[in-house]
PDB file of C-alpha atoms in Angstrom:
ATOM      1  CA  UNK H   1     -15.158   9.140 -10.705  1.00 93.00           C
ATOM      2  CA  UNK H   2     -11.629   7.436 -10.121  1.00 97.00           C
ATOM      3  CA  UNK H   3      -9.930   5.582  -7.458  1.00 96.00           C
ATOM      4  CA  UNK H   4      -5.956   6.314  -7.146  1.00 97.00           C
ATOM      5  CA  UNK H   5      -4.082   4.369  -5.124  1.00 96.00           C
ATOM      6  CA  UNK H   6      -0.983   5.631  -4.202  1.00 97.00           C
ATOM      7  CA  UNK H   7       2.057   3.067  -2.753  1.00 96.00           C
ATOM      8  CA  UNK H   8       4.167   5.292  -0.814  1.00 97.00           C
ATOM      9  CA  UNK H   9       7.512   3.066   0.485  1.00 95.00           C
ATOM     10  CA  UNK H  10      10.573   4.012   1.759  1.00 94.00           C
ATOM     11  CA  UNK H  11      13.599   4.721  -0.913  1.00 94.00           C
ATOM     12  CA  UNK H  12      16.078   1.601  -1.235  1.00 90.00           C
ATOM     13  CA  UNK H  13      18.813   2.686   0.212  1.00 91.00           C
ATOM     14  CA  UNK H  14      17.107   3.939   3.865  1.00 93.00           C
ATOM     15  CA  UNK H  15      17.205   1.704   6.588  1.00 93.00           C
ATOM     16  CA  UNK H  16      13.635   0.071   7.269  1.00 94.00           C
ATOM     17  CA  UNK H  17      13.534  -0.653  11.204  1.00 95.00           C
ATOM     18  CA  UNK H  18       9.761  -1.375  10.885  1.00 95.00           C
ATOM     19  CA  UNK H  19      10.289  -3.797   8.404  1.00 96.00           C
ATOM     20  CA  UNK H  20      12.893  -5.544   9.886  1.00 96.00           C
ATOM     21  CA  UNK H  21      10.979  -5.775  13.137  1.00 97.00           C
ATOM     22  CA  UNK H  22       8.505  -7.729  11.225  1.00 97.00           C
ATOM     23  CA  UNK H  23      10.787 -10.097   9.319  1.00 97.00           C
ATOM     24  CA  UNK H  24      12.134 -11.016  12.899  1.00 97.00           C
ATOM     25  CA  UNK H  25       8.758 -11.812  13.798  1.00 97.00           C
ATOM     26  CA  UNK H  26       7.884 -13.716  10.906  1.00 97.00           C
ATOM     27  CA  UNK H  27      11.042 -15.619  11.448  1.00 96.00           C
ATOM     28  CA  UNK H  28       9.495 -16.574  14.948  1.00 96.00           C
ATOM     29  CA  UNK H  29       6.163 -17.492  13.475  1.00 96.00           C
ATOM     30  CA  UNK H  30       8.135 -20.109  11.221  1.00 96.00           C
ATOM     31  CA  UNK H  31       8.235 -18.167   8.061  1.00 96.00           C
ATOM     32  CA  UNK H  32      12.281 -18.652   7.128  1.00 96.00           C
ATOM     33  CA  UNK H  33      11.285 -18.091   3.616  1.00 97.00           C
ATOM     34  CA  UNK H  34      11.176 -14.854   3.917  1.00 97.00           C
ATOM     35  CA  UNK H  35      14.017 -12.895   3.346  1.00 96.00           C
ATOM     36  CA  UNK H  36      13.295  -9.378   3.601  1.00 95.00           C
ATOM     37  CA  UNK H  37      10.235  -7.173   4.395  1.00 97.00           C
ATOM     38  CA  UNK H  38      10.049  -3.650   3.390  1.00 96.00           C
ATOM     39  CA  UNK H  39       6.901  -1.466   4.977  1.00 96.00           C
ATOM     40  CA  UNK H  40       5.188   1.646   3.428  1.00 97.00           C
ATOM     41  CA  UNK H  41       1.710   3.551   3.602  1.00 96.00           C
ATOM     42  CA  UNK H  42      -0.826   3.406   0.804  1.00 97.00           C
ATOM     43  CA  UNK H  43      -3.399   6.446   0.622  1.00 97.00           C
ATOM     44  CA  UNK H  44      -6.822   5.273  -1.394  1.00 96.00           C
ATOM     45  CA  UNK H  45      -8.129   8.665  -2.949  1.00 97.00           C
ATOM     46  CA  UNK H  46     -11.487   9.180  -4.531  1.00 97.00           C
ATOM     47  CA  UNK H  47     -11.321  11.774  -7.383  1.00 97.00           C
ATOM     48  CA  UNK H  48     -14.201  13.296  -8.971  1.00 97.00           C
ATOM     49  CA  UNK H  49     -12.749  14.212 -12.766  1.00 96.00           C
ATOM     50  CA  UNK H  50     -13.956  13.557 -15.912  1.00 95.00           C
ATOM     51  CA  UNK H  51     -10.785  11.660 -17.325  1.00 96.00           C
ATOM     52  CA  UNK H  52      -8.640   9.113 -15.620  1.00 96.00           C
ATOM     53  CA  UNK H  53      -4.998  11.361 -16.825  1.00 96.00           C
ATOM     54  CA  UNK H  54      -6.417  14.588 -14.865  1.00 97.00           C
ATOM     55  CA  UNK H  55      -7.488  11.912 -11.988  1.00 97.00           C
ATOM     56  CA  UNK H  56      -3.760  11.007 -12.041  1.00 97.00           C
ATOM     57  CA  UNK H  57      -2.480  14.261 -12.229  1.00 97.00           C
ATOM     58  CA  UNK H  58      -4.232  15.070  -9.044  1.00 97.00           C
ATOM     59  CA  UNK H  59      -3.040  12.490  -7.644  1.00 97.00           C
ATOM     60  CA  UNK H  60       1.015  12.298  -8.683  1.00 97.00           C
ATOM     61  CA  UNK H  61       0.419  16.438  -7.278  1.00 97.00           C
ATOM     62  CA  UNK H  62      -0.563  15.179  -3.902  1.00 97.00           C
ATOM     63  CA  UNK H  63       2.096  12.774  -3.320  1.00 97.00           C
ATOM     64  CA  UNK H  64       4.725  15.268  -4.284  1.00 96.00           C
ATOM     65  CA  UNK H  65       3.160  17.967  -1.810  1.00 95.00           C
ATOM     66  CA  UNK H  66       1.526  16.188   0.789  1.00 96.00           C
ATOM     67  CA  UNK H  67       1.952  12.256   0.687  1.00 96.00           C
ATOM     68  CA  UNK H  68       5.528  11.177  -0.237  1.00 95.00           C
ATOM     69  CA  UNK H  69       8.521  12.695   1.629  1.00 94.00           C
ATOM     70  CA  UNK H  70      10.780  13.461  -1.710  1.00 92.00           C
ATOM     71  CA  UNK H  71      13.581  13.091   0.311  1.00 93.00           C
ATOM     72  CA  UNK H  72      13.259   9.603   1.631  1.00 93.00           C
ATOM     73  CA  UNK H  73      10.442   8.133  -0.165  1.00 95.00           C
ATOM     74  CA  UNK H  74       9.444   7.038  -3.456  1.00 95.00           C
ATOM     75  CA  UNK H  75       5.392   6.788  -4.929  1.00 97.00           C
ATOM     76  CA  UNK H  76       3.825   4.405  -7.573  1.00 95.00           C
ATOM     77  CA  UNK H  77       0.161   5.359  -8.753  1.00 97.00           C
ATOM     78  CA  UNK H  78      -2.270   3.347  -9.950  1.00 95.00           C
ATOM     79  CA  UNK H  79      -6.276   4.909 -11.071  1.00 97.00           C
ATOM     80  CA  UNK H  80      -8.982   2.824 -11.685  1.00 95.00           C
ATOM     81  CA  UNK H  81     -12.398   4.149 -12.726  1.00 94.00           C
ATOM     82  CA  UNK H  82     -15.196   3.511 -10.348  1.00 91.00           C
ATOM     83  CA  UNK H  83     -18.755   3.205 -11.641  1.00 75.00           C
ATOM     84  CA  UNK H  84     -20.967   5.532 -10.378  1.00 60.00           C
ATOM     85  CA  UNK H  85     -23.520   3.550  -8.667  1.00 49.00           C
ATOM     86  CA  UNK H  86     -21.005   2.574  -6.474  1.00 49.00           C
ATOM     87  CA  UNK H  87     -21.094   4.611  -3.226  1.00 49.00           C
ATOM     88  CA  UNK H  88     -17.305   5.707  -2.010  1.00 51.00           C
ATOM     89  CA  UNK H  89     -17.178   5.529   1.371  1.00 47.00           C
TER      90      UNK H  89
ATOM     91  CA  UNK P   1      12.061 -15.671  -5.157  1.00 93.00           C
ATOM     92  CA  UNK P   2       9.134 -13.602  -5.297  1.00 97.00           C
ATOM     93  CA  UNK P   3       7.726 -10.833  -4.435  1.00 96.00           C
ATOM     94  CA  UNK P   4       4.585 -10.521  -2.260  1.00 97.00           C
ATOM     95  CA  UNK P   5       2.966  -6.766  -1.867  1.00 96.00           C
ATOM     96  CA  UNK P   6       0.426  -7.315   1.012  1.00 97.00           C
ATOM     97  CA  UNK P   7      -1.727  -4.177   0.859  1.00 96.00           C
ATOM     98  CA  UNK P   8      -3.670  -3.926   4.718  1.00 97.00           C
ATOM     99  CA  UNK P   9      -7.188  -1.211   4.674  1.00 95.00           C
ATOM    100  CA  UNK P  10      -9.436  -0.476   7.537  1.00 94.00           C
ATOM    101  CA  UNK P  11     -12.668  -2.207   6.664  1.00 94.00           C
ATOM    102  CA  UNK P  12     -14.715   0.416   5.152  1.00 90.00           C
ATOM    103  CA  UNK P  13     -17.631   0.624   8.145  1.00 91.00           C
ATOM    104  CA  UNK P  14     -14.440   1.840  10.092  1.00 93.00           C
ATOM    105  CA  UNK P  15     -13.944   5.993  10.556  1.00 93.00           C
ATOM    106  CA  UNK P  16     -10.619   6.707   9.342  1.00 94.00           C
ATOM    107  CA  UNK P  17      -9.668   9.867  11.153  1.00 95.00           C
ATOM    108  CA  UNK P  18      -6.052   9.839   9.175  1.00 95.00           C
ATOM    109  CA  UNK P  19      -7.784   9.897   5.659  1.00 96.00           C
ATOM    110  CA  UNK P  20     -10.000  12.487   6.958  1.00 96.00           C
ATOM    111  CA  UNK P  21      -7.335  14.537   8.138  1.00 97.00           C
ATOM    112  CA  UNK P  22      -5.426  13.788   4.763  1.00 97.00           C
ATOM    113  CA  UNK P  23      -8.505  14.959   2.941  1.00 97.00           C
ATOM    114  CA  UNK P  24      -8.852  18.110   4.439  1.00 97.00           C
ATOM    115  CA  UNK P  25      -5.438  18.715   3.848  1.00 97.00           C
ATOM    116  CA  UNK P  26      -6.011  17.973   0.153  1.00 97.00           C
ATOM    117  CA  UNK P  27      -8.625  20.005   0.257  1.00 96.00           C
ATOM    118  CA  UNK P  28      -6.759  23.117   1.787  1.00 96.00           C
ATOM    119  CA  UNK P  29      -4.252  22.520  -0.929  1.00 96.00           C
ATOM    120  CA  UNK P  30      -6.876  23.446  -3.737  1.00 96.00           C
ATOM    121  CA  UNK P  31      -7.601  19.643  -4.845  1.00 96.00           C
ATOM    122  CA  UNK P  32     -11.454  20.289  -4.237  1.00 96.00           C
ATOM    123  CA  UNK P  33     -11.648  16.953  -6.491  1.00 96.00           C
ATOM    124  CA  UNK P  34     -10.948  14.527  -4.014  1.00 97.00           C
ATOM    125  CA  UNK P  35     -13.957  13.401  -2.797  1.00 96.00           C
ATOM    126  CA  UNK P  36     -12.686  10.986  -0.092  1.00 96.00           C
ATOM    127  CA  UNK P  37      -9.422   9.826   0.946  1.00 97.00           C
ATOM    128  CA  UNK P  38      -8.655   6.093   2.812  1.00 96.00           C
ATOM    129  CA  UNK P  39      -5.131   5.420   4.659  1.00 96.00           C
ATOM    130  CA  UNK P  40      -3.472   1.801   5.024  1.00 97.00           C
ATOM    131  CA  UNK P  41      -0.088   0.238   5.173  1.00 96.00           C
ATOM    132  CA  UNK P  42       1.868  -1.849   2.241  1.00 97.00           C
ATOM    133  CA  UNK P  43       4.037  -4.669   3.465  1.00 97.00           C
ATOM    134  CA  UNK P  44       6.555  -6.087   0.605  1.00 96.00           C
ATOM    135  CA  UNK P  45       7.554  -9.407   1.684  1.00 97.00           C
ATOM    136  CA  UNK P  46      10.575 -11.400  -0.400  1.00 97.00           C
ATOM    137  CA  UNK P  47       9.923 -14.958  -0.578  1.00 97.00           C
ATOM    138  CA  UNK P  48      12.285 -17.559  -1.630  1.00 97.00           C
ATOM    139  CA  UNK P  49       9.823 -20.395  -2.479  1.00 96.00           C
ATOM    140  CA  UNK P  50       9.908 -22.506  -5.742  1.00 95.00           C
ATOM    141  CA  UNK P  51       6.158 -21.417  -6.866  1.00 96.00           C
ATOM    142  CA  UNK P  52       4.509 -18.752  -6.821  1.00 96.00           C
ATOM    143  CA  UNK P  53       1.402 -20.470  -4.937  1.00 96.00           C
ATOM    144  CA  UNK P  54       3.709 -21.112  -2.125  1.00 97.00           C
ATOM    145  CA  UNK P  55       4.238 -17.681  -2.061  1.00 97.00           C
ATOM    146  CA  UNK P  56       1.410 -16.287  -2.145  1.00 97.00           C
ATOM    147  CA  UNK P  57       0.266 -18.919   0.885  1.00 97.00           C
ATOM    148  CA  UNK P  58       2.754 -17.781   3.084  1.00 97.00           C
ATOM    149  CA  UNK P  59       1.870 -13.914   2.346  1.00 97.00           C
ATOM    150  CA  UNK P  60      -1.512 -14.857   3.449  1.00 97.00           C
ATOM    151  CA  UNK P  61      -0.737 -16.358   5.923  1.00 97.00           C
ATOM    152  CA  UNK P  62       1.429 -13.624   7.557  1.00 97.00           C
ATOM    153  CA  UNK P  63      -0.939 -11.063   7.185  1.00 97.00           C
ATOM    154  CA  UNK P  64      -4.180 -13.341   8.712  1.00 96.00           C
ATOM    155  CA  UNK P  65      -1.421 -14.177  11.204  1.00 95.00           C
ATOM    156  CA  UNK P  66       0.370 -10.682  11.776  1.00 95.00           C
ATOM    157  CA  UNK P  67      -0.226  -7.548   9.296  1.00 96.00           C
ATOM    158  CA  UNK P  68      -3.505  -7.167   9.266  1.00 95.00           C
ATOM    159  CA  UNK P  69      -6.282  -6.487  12.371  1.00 94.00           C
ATOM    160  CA  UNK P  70      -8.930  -9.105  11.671  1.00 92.00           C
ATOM    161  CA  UNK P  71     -11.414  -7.047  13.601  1.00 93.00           C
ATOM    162  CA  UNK P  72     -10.834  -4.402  11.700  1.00 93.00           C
ATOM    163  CA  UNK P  73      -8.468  -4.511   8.628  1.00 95.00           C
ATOM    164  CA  UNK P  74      -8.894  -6.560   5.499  1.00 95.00           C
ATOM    165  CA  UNK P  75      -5.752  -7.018   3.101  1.00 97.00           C
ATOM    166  CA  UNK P  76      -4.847  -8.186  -0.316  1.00 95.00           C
ATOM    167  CA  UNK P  77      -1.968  -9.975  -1.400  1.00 97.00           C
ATOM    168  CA  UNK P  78      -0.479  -9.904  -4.995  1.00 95.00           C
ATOM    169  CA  UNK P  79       2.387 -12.313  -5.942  1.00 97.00           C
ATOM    170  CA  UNK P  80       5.144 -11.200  -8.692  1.00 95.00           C
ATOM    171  CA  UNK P  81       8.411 -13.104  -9.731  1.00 94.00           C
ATOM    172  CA  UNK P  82      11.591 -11.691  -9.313  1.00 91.00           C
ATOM    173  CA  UNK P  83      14.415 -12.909 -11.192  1.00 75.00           C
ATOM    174  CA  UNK P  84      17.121 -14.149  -9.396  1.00 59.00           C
ATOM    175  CA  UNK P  85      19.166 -11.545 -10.544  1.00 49.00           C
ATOM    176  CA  UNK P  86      17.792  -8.344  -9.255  1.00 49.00           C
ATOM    177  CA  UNK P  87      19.219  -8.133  -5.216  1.00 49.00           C
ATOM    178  CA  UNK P  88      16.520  -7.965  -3.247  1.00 51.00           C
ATOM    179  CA  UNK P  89      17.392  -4.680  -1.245  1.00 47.00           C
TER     180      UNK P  89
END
């Protein structure tokens, strides 16, 4: 059993309104240091394979069909095996 | 300047009715591997600060502050250095 995280954020060159919205607030708060904030969605998923590449596989598929827009977005993966005993949910 | 990548998840005792729908989805799509699937949102914060501590204590506090739902959401920050080179955007 594998855990793939999957970092879906917006491509470079789209404008991020979200993530400016929250650098302005930020700003308010006190936080000058910041200088840019950039927002995206990460989807967790649980796979059930024997190997960590087929885990991956699965995963890289379902961003490019279901999780990523390919036109505006970009996707990073990351699996990590899980030890059994440890329940998913 | 560094990068923080705040990453914000529903605590798991909370349903996550976008997962679920995600999964079933996934599961529609022939990935009958996926045993579970968990949504959240990634916040990439730029931080001009001379160490990386500094950093990563502003991240923090921005998301106990702002990103993240204490009720609900817990998060988890990771700090990397950017060299000055690379434009942020």
């Amino acid at each position: 059993m594998f855990k793939a995280t999957v970092i879906v954020t917006l491509r470079r060159s789209i404008l991020d309104p979200q993530g400016q919205a929250v650098h302005h607030a930020l700003h308010n708060l006190g936080y000058a240091a910041v200088t840019q904030v950039r927002m995206g969605k990460v989807v967790e998923l649980w796979i059930d394979t024997p190997t960590a590449q087929a885990a991956e596989r699965i995963a890289r598929e379902a961003a490019e069909k279901l999780l990523a827009n390919p036109v505006m977005e970009d996707f990073h993966v990351t699996v990590t095996p899980l030890d059994v005993a440890t329940p998913a949910g």
